[in-house]
Tab-separated table of N, CA, C and O in Angstrom:
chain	number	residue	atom	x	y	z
O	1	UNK	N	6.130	-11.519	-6.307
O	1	UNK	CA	5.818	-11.228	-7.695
O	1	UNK	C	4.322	-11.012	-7.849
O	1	UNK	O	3.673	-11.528	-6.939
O	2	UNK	N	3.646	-10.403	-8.735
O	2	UNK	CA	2.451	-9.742	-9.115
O	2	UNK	C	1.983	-10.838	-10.485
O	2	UNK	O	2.758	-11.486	-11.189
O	3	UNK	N	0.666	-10.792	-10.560
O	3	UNK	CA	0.249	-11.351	-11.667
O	3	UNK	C	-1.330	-12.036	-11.187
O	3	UNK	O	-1.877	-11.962	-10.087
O	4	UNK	N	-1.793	-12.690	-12.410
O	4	UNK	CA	-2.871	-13.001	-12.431
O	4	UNK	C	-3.186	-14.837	-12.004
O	4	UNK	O	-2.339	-15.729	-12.043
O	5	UNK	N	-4.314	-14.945	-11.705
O	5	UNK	CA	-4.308	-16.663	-11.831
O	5	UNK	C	-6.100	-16.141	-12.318
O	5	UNK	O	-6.722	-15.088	-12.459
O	6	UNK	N	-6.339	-17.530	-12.432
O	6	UNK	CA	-7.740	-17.796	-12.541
O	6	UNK	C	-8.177	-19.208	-12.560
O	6	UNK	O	-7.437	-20.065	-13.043
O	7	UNK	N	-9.243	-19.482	-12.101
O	7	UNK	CA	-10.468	-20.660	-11.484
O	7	UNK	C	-11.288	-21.059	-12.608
O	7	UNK	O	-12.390	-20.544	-12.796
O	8	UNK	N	-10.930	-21.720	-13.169
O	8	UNK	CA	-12.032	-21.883	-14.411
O	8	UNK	C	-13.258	-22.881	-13.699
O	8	UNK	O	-13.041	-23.608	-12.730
O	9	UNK	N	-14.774	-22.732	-14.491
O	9	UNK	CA	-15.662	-23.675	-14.086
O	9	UNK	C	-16.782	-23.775	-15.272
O	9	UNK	O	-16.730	-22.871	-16.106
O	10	UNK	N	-17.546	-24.531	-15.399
O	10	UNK	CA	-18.226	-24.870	-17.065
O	10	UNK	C	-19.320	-23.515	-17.053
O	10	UNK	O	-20.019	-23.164	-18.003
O	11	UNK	N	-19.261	-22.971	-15.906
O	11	UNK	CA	-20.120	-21.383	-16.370
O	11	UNK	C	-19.311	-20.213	-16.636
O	11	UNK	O	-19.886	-19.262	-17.166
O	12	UNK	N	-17.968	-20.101	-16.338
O	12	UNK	CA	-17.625	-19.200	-16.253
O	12	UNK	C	-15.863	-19.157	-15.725
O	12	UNK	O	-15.268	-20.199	-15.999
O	13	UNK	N	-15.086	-18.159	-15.074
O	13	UNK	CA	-14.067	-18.015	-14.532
O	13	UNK	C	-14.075	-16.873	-13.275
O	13	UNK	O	-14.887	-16.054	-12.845
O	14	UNK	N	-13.153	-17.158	-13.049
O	14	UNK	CA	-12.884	-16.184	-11.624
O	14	UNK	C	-11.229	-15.482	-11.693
O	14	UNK	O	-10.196	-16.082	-11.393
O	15	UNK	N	-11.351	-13.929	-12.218
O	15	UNK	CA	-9.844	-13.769	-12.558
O	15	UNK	C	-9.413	-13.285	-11.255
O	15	UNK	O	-10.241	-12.623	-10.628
O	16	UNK	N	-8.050	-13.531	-10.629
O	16	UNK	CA	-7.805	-12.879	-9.463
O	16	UNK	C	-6.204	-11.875	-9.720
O	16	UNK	O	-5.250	-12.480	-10.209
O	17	UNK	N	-6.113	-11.043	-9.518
O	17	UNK	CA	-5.085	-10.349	-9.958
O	17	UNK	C	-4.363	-9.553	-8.328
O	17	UNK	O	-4.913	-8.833	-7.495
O	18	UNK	N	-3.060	-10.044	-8.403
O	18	UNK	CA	-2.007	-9.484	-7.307
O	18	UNK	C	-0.933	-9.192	-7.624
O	18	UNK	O	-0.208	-9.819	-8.396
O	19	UNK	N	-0.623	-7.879	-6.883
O	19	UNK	CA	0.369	-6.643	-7.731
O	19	UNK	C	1.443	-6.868	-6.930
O	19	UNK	O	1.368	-7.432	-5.838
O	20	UNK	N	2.718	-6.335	-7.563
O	20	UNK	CA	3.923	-5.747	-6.466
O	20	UNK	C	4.379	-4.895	-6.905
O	20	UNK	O	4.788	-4.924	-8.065
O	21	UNK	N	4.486	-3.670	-6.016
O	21	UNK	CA	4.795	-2.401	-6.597
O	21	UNK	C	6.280	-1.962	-6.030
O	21	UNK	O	6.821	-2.561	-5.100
O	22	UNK	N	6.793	-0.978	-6.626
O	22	UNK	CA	8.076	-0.602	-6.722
O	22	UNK	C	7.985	0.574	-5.565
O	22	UNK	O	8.780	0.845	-4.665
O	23	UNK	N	6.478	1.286	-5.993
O	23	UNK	CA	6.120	2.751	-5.740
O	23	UNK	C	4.556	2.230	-4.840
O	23	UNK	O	4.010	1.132	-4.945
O	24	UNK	N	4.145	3.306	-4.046
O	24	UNK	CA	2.895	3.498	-3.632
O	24	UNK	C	2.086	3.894	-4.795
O	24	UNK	O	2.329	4.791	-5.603
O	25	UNK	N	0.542	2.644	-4.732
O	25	UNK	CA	0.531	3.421	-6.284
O	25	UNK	C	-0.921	4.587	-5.823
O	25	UNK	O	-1.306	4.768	-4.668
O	26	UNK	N	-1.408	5.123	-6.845
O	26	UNK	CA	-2.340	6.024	-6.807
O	26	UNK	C	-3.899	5.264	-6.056
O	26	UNK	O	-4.688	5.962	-5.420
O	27	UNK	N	-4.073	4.044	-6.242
O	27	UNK	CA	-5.601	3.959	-6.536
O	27	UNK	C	-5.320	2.457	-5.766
O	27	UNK	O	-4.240	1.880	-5.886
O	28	UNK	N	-6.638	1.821	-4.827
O	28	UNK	CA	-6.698	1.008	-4.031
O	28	UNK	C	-7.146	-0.126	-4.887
O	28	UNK	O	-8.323	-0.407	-5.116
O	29	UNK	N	-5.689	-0.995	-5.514
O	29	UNK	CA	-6.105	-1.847	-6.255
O	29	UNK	C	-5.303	-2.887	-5.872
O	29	UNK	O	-5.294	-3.845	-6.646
O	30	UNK	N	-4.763	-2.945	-5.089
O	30	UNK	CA	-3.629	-3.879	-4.734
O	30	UNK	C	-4.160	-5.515	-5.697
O	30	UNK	O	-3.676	-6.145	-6.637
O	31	UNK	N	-5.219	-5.646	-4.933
O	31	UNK	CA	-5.479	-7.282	-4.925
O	31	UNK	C	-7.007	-7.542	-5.485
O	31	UNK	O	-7.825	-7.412	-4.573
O	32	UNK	N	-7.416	-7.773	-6.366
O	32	UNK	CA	-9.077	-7.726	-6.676
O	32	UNK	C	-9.159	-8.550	-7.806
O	32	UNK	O	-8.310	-8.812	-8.659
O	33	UNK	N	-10.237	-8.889	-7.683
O	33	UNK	CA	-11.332	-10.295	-8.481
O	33	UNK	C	-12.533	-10.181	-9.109
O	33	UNK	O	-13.549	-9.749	-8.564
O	34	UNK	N	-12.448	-10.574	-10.305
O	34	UNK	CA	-13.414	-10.536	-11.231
O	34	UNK	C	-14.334	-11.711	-11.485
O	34	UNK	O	-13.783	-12.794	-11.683
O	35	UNK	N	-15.622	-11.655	-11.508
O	35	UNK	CA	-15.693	-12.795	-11.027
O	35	UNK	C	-16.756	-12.925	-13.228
O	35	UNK	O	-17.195	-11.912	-13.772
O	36	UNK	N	-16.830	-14.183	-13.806
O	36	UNK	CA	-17.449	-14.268	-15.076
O	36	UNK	C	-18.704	-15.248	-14.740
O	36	UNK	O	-18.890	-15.996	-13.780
O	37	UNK	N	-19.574	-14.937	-16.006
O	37	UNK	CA	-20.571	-15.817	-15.621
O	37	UNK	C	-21.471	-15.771	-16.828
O	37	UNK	O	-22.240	-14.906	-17.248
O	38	UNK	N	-21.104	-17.083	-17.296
O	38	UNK	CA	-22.073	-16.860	-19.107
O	38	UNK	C	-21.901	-15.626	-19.834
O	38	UNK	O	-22.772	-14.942	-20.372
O	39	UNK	N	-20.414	-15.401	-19.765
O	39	UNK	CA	-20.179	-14.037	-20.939
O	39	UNK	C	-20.460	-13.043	-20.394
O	39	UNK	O	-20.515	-12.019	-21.074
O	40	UNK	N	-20.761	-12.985	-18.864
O	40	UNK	CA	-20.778	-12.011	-18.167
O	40	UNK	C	-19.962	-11.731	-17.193
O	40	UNK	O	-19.612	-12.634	-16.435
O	41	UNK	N	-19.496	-10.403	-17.022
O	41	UNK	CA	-18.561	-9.976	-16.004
O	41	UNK	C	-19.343	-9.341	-15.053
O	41	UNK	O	-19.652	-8.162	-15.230
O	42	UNK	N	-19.868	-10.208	-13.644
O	42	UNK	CA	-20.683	-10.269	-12.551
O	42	UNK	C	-20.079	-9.128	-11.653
O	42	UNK	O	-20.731	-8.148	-11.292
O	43	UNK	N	-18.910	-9.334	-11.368
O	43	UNK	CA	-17.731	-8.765	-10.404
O	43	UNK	C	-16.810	-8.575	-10.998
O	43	UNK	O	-16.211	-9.428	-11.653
O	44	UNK	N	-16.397	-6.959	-10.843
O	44	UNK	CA	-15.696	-6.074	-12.576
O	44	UNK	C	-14.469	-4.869	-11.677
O	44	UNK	O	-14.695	-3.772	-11.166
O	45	UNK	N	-13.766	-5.303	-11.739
O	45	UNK	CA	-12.722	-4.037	-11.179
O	45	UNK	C	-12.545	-2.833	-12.182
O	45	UNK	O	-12.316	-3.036	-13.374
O	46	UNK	N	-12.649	-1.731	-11.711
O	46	UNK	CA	-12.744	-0.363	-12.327
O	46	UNK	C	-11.443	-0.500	-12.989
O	46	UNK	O	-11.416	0.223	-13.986
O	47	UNK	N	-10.309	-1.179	-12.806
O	47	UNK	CA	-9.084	-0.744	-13.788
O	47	UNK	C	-7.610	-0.096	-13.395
O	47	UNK	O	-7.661	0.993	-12.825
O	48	UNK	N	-6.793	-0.452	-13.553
O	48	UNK	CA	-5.723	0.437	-12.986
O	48	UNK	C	-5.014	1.311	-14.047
O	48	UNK	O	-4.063	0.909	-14.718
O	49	UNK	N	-5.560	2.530	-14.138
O	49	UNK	CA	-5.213	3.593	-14.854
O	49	UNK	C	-5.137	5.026	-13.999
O	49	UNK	O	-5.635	5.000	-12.874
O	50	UNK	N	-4.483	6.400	-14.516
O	50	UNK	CA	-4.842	7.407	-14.269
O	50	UNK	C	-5.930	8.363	-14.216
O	50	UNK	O	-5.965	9.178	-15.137
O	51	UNK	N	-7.052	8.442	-13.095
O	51	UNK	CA	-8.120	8.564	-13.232
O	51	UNK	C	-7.723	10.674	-13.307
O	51	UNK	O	-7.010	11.239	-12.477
O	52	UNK	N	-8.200	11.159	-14.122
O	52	UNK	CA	-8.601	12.499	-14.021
O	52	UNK	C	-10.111	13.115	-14.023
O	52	UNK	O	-10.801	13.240	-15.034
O	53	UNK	N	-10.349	13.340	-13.191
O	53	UNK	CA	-12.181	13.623	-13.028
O	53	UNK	C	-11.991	15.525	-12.483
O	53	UNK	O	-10.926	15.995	-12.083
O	54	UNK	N	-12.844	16.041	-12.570
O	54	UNK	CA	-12.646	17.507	-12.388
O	54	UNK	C	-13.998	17.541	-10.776
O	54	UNK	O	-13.931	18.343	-9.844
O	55	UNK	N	-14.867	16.633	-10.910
O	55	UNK	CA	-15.836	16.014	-9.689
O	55	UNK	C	-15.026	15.432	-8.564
O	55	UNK	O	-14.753	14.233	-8.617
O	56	UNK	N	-14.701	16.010	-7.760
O	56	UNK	CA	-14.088	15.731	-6.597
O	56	UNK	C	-14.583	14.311	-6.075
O	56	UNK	O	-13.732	13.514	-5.683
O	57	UNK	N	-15.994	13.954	-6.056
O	57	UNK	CA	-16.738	13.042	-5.618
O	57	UNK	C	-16.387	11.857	-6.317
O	57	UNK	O	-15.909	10.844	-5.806
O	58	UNK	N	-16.619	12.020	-7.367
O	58	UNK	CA	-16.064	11.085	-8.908
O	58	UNK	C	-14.771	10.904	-8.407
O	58	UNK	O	-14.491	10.063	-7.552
O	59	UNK	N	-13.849	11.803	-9.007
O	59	UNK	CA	-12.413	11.344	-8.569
O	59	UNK	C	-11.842	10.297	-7.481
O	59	UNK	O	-10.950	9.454	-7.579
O	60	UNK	N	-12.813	10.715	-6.245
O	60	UNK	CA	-12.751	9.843	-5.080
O	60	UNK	C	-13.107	8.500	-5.349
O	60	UNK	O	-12.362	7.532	-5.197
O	61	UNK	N	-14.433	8.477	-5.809
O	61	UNK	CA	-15.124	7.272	-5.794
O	61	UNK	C	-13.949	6.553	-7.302
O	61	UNK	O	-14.464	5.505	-7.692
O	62	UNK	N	-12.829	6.833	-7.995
O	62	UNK	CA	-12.529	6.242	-8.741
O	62	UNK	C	-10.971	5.538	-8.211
O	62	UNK	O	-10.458	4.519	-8.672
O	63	UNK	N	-10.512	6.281	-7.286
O	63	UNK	CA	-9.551	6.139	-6.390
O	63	UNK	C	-9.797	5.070	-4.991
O	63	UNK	O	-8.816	4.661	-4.370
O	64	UNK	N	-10.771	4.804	-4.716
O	64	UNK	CA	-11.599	3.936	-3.666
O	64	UNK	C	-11.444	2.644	-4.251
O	64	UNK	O	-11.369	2.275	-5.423
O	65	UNK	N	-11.398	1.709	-2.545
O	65	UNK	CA	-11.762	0.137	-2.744
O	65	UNK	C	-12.670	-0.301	-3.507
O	65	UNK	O	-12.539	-1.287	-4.233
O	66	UNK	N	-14.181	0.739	-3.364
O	66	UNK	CA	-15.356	0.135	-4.110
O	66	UNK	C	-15.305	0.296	-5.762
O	66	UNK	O	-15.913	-0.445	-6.534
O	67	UNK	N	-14.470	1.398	-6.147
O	67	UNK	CA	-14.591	1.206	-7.489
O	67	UNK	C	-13.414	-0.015	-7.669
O	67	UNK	O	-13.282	-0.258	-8.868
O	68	UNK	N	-12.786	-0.604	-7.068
O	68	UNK	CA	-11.834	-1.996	-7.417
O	68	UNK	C	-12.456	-2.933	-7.522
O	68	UNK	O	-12.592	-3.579	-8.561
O	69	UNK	N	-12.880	-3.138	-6.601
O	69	UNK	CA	-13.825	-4.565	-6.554
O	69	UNK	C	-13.181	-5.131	-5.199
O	69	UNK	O	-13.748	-6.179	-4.891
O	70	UNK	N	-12.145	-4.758	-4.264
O	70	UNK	CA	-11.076	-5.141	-3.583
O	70	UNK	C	-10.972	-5.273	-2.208
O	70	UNK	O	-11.579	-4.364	-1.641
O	71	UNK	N	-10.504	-5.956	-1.546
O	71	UNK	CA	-10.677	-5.991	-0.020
O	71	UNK	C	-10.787	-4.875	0.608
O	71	UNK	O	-9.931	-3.994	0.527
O	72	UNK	N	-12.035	-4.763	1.428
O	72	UNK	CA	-12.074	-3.418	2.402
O	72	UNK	C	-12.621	-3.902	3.222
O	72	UNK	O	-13.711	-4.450	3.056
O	73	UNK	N	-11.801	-3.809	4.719
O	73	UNK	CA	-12.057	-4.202	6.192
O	73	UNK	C	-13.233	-2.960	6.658
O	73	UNK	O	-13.221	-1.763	6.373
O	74	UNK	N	-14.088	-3.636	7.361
O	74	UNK	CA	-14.774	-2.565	8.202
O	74	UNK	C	-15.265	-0.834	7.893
O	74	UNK	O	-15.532	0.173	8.548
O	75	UNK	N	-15.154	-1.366	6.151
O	75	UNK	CA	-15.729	0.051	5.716
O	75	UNK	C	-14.611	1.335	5.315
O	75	UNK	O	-14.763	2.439	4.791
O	76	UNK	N	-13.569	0.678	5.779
O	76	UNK	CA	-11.962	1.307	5.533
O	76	UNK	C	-11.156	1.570	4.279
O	76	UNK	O	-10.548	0.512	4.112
O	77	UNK	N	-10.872	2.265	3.463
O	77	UNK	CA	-10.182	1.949	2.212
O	77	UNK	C	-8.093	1.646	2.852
O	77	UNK	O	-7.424	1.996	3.824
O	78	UNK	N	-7.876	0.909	1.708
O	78	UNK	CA	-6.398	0.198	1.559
O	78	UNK	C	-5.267	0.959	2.380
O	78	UNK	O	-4.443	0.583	3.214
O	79	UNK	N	-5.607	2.338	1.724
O	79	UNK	CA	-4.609	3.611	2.056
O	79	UNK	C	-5.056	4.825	1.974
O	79	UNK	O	-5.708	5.261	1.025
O	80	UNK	N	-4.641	5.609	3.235
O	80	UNK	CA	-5.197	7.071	3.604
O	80	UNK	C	-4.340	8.012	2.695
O	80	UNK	O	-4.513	9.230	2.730
């Protein structure tokens, strides 16, 4: 099952969010963490939505581990 937990601490929280999908989804978000800190969101996942960008570069970079916030081994994204 998929869903959220979170770490509370007197500065802040730590949201951690894990999916289960039906389908392969579009965008390398499987598993990623947000991290808070005095009303601030330190460590911020880009979102799981339909990204449309007409910037090939953009598009990429919105489809990528790094715009998740999310585990990436050795410089590798989730799925080719």
């Amino acid at each position: 099952d998929g869903g959220y937990a979170q770490l509370r601490h007197l500065g802040g929280y730590i949201l951690l969010k894990g999916s289960n999908y039906r389908d392969r989804p579009g965008q390398c978000d499987m598993q990623h963490v947000d991290l808070w800190h005095a009303n601030e969101n330190i460590l911020r996942d880009g979102g799981s939505f339909f990204y449309y960008h007409r910037d090939p570069e953009w598009k990429t970079l919105f489809y990528s581990v790094a715009s998740h916030n999310s585990v990436q081994v050795s410089g590798h994204e989730q799925m080719t």
